[in-house]
PDB file of C-alpha atoms and ligand atoms in Angstrom:
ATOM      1  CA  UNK A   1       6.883 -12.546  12.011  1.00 53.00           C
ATOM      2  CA  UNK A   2       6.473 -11.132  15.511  1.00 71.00           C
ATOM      3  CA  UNK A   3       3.349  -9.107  14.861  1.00 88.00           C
ATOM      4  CA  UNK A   4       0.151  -9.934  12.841  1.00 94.00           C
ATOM      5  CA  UNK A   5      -0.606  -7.528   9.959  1.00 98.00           C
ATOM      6  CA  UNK A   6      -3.290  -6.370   7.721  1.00 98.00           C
ATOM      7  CA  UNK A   7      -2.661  -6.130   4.599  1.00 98.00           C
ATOM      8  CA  UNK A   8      -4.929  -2.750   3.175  1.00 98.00           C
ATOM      9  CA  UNK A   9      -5.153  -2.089  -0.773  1.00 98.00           C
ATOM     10  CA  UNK A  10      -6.050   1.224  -1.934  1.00 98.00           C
ATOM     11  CA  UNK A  11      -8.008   0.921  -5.053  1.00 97.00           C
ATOM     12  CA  UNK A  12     -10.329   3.480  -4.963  1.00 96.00           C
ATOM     13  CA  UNK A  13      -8.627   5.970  -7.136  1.00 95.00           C
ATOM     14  CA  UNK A  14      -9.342   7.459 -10.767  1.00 94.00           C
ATOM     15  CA  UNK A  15      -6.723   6.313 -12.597  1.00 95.00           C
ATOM     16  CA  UNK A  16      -6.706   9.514 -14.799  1.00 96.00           C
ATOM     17  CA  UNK A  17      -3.396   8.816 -16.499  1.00 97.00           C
ATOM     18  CA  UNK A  18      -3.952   5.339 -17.110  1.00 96.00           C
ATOM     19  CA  UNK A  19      -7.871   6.291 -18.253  1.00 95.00           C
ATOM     20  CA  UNK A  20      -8.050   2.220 -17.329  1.00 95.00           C
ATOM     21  CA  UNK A  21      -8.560   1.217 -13.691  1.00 95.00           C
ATOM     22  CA  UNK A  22      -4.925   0.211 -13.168  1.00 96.00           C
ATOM     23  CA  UNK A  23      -6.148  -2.186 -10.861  1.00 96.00           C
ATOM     24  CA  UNK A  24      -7.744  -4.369 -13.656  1.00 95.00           C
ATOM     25  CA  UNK A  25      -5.156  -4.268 -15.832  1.00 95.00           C
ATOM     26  CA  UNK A  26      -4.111  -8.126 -16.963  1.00 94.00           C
ATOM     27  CA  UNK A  27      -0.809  -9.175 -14.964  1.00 91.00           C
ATOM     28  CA  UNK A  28      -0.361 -12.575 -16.967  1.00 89.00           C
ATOM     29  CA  UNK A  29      -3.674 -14.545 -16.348  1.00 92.00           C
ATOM     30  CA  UNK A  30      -4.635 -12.705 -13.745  1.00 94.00           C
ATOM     31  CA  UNK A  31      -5.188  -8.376 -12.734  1.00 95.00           C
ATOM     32  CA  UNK A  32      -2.803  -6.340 -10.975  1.00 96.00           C
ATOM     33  CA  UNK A  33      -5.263  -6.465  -7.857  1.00 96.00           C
ATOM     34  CA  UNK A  34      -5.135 -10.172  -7.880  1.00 96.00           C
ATOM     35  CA  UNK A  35      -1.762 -10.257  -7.932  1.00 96.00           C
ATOM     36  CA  UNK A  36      -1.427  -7.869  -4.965  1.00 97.00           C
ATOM     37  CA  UNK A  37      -3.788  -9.757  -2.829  1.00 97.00           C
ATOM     38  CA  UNK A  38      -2.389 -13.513  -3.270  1.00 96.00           C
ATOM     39  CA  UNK A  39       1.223 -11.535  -1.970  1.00 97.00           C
ATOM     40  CA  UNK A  40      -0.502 -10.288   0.814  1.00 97.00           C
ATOM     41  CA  UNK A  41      -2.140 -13.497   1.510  1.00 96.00           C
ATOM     42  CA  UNK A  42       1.189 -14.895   1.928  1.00 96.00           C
ATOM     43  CA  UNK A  43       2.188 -12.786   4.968  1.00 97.00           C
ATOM     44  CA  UNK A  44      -1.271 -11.229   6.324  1.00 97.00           C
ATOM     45  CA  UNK A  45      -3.741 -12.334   8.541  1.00 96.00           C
ATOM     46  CA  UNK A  46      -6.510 -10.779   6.511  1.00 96.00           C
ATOM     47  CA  UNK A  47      -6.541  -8.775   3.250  1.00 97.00           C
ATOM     48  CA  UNK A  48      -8.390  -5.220   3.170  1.00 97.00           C
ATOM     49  CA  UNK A  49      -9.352  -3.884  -0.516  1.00 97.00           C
ATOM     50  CA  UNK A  50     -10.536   0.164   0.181  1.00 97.00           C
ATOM     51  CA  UNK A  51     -12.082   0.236  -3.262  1.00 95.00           C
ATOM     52  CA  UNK A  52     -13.733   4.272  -3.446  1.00 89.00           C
ATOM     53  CA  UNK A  53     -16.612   4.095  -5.860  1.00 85.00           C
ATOM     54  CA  UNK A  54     -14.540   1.480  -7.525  1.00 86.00           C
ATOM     55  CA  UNK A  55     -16.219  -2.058  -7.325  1.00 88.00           C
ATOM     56  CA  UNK A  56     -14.453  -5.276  -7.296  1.00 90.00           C
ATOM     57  CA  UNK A  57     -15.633  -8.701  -6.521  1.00 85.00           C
ATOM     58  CA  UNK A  58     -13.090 -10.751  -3.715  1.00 83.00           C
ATOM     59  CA  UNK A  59     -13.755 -13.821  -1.817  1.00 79.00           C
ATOM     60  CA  UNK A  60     -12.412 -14.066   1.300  1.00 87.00           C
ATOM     61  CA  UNK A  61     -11.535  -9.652   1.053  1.00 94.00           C
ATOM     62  CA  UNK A  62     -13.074  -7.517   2.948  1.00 95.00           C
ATOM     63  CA  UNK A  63     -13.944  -4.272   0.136  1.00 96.00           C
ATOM     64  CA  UNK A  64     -15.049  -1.334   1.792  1.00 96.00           C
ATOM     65  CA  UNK A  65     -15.599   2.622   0.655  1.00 95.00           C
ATOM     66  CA  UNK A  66     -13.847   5.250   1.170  1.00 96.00           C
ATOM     67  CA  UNK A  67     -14.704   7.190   4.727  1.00 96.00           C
ATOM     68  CA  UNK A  68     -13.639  10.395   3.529  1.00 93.00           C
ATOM     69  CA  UNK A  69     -14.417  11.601  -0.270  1.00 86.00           C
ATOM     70  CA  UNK A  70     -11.748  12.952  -2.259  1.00 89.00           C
ATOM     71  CA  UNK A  71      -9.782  11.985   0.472  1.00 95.00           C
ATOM     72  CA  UNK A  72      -7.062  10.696  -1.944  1.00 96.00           C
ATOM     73  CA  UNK A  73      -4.335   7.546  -0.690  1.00 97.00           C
ATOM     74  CA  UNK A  74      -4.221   9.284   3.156  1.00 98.00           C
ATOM     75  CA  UNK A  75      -8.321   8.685   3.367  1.00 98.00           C
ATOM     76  CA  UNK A  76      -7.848   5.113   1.987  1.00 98.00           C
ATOM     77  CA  UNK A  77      -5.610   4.171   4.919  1.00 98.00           C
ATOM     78  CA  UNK A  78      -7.430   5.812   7.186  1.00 98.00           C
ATOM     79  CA  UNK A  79     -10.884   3.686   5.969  1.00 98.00           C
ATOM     80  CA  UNK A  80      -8.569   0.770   6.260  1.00 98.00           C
ATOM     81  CA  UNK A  81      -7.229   1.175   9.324  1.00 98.00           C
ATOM     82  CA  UNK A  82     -10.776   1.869  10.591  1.00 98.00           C
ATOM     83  CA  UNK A  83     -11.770  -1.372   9.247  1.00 98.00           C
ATOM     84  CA  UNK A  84      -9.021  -3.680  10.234  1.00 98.00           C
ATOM     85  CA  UNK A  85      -8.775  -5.666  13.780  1.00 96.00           C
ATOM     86  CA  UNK A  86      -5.034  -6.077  14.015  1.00 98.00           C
ATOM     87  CA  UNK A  87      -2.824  -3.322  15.397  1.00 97.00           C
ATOM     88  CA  UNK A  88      -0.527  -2.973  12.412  1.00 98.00           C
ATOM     89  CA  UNK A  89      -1.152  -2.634   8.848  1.00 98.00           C
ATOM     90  CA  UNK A  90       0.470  -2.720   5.708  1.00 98.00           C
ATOM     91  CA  UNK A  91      -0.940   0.060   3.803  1.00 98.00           C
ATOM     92  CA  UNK A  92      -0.211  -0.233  -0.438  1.00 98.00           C
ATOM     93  CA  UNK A  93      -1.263   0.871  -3.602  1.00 98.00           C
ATOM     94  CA  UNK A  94      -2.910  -1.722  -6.386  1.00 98.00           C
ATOM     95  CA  UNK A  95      -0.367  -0.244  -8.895  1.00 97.00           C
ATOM     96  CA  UNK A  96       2.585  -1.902  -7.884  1.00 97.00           C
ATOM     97  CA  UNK A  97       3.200  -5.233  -9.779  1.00 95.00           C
ATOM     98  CA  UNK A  98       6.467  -6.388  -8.411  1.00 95.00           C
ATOM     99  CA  UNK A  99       5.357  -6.220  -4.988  1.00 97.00           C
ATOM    100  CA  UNK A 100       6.511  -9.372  -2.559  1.00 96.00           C
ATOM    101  CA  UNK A 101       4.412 -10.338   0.364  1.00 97.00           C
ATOM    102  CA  UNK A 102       7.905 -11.239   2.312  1.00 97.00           C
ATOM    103  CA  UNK A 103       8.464  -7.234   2.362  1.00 97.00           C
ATOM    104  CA  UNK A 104       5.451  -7.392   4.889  1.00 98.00           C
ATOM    105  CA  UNK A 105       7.545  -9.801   7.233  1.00 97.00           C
ATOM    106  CA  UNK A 106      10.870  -7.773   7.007  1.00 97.00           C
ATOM    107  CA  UNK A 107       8.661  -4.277   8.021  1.00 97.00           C
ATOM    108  CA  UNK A 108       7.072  -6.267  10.353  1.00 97.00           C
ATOM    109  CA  UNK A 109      10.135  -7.548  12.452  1.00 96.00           C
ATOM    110  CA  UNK A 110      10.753  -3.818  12.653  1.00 96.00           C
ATOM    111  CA  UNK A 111       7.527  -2.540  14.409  1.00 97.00           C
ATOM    112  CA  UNK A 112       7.902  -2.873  17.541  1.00 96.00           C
ATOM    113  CA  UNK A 113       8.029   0.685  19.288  1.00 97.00           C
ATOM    114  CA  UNK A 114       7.370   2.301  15.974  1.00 98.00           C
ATOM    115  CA  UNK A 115       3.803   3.787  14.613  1.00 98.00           C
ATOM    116  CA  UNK A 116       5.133   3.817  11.118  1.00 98.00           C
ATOM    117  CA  UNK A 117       7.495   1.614   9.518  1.00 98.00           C
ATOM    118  CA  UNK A 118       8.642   2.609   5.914  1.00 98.00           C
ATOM    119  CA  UNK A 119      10.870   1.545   3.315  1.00 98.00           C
ATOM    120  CA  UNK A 120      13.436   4.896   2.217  1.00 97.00           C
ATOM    121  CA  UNK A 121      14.538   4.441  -1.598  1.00 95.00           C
ATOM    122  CA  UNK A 122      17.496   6.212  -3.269  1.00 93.00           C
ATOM    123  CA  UNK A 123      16.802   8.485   0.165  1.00 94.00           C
ATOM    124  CA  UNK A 124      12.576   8.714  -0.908  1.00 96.00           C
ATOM    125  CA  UNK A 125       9.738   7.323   1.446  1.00 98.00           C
ATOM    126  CA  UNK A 126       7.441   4.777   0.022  1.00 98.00           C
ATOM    127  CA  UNK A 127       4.438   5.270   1.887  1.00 98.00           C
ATOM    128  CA  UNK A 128       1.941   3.823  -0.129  1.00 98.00           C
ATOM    129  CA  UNK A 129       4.075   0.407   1.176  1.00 98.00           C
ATOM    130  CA  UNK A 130       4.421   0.965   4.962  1.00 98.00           C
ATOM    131  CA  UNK A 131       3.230  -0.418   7.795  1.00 98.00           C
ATOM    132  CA  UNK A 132       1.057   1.674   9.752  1.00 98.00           C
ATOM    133  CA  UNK A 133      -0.256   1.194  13.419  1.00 98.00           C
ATOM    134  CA  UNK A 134      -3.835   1.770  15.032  1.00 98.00           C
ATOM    135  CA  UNK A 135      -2.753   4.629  16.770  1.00 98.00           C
ATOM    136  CA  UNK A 136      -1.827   7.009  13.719  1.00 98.00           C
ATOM    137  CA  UNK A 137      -5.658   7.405  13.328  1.00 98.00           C
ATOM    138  CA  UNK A 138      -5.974  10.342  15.493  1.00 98.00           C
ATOM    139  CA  UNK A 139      -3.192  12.108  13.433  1.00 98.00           C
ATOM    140  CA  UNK A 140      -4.652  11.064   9.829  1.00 98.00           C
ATOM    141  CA  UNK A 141      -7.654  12.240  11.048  1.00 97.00           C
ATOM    142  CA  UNK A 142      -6.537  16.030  12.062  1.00 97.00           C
ATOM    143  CA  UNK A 143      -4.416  16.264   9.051  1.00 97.00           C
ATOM    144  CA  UNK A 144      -7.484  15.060   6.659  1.00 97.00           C
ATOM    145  CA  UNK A 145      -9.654  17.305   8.265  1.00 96.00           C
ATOM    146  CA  UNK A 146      -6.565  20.278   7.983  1.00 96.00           C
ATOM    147  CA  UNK A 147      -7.223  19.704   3.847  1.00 94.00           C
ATOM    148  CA  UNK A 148      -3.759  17.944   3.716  1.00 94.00           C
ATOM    149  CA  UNK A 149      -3.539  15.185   1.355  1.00 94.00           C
ATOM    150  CA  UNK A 150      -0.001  14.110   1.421  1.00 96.00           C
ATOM    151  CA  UNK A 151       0.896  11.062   3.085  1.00 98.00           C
ATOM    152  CA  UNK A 152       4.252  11.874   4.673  1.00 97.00           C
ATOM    153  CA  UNK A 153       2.315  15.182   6.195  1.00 97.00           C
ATOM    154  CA  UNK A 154       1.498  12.530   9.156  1.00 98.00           C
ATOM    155  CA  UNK A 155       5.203  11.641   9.436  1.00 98.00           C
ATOM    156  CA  UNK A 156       6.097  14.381  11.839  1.00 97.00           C
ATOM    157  CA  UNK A 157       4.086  13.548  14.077  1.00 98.00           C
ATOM    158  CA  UNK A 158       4.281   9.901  14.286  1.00 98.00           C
ATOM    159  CA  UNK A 159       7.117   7.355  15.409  1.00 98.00           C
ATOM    160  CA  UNK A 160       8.480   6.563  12.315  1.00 98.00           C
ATOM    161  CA  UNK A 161      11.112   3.896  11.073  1.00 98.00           C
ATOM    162  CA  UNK A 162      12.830   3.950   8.214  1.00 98.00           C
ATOM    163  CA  UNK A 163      13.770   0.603   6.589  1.00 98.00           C
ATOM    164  CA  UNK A 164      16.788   1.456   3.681  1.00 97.00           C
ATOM    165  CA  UNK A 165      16.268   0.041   0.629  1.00 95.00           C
ATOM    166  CA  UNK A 166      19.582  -1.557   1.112  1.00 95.00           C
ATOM    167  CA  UNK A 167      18.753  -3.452   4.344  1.00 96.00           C
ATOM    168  CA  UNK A 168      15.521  -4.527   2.434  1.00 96.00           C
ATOM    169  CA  UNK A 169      17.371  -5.536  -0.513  1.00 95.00           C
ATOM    170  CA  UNK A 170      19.443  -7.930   2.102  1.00 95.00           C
ATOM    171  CA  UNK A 171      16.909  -9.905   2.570  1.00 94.00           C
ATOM    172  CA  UNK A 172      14.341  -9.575  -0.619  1.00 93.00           C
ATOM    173  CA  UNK A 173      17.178 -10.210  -2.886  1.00 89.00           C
ATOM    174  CA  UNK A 174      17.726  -6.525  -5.294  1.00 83.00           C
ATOM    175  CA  UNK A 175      13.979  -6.265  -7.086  1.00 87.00           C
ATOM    176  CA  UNK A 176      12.198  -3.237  -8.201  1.00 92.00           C
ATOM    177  CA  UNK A 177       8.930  -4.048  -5.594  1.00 94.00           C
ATOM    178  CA  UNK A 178       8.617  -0.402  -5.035  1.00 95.00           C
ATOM    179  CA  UNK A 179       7.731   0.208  -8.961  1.00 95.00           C
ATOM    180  CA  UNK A 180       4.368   1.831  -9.301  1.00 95.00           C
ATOM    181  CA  UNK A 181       2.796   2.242 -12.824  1.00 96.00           C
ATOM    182  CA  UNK A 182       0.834   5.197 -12.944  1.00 97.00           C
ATOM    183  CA  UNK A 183       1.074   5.717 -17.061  1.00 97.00           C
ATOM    184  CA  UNK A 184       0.286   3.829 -20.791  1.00 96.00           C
ATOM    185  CA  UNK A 185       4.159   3.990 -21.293  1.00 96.00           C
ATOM    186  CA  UNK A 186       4.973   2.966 -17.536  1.00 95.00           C
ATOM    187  CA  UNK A 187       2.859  -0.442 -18.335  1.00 95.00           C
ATOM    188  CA  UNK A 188       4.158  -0.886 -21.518  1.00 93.00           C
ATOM    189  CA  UNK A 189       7.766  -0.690 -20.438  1.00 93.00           C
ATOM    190  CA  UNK A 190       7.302  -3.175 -17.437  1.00 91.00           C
ATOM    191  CA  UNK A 191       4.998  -5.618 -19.971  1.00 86.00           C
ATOM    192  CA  UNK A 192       8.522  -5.130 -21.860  1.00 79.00           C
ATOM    193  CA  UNK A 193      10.602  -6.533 -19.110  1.00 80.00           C
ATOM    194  CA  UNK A 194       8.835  -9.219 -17.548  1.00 65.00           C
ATOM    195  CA  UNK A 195       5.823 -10.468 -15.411  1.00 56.00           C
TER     196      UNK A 195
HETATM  197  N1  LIG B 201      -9.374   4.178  -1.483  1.00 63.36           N
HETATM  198  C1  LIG B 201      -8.803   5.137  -2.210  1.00 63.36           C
HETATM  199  N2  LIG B 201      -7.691   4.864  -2.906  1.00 63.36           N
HETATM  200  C2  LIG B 201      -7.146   5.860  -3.636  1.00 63.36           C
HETATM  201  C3  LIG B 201      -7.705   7.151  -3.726  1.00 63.36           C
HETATM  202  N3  LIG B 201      -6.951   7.906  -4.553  1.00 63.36           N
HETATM  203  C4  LIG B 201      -5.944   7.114  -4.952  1.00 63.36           C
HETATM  204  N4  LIG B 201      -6.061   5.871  -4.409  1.00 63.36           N
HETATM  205  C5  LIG B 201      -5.164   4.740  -4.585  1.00 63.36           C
HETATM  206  O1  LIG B 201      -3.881   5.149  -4.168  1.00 63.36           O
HETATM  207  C6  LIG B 201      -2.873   4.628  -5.041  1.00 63.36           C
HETATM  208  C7  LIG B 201      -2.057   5.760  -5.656  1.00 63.36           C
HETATM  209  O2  LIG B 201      -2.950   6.545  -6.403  1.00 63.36           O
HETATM  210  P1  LIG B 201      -2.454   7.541  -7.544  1.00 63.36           P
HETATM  211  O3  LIG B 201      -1.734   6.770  -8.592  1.00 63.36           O
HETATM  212  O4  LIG B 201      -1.717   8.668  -6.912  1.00 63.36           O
HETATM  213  O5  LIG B 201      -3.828   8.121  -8.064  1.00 63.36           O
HETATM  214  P2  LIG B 201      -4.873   7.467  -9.051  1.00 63.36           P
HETATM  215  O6  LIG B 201      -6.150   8.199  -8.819  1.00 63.36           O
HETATM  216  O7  LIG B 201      -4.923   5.978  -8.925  1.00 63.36           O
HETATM  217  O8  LIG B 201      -4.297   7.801 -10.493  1.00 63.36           O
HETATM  218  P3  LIG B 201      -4.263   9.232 -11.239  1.00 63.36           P
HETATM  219  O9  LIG B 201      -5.701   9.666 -11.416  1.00 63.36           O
HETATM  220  O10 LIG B 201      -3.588   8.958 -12.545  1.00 63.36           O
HETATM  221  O11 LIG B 201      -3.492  10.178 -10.357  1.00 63.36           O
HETATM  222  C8  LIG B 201      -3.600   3.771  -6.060  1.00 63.36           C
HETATM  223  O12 LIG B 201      -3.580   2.451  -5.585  1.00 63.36           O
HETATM  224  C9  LIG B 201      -5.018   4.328  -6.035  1.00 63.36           C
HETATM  225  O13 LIG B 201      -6.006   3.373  -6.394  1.00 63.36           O
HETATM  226  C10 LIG B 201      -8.906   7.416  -2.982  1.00 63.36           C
HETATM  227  O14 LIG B 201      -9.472   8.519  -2.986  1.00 63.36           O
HETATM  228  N5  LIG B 201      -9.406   6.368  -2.249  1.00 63.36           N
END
């Protein structure tokens, strides 16, 4: 990898639809957060949790608030990027069980020159599984304070690079590690495939 990386988990969020932190939720003998974090461990320098009001207990994690309340996933990154020493950072949600640590290293060998690196599925950002540099703070920060939520809202004004889901697939081999359960019926159909 040419660039060191955070790796920042947002897990501060209500899971409404769930009504169960999806975070907690059992992945085999293990949660969904755990899971997350020994993947990120395999390609990050340090591991980030931005837990909200949520509390979790991680050794060798750093779990911090939320900066901005009600801030949704764009506050998360923003307390995460606050947070973190290195100047890029893989920015992801905890709800995304077939997530791969090696997608950090294929983003990462395409950061140089680029504030935002992003996978693009079936033509669709994922960008709750970017990499995101120090300097989109500034823009996070106007666009927070504008009462925008929406991630990609930053996109405009950042340098952004799009990684296809094909050239991904190249190298990760074709796996759904942009699946993100949000639902009772989205876990039970993914408990239904496999681990
Ligand atoms: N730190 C932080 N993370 C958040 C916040 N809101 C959402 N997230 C995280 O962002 C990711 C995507 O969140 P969503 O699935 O859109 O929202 P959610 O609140 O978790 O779930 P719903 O209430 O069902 O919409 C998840 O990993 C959440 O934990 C927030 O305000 N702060």
């Amino acid at each position: 990898m040419t660039v060191q990386v955070t790796g920042i988990v947002l897990a501060g969020g209500k899971s409404t639809r769930m009504n169960f932190n999806k975070a907690l939720l059992p992945c085999g003998p293990v949660t969904m957060l755990e899971k997350i974090v020994d993947e990120l461990r395999k390609s990050c320098t340090q591991v980030i949790i931005v837990a909200g009001k949520n509390e979790y207990d991680f050794r060798d994690c750093l779990v911090i608030p939320d900066i901005y309340p009600d801030g949704g996933p764009l506050g998360g990154i923003y307390a995460g990027l606050r947070a973190s020493r290195t100047e890029y950072n893989f920015c992801m949600a905890c709800d995304m069980p077939r997530f791969k640590g090696e997608l950090v290293k294929i983003l990462a060998l395409r950061a140089p020159g680029y504030q935002v690196v992003v996978p693009q599925v079936r033509g669709c950002y994922e960008p709750l599984l970017a990499l995101y540099h120090q300097s989109c703070l500034s823009v996070i920060e106007e666009v927070l304070k504008a009462g925008q939520r929406k991630i990609t809202a930053i996109y405009p004004y950042l340098k952004v690079n799009a990684v296809t889901h094909e050239e991904i697939a190249e190298k990760l081999g074709e796996s759904e590690y942009f699946l993100n359960i949000n639902t009772p019926e989205d876990w039970e159909s993914y408990r239904g495939s496999s681990f």
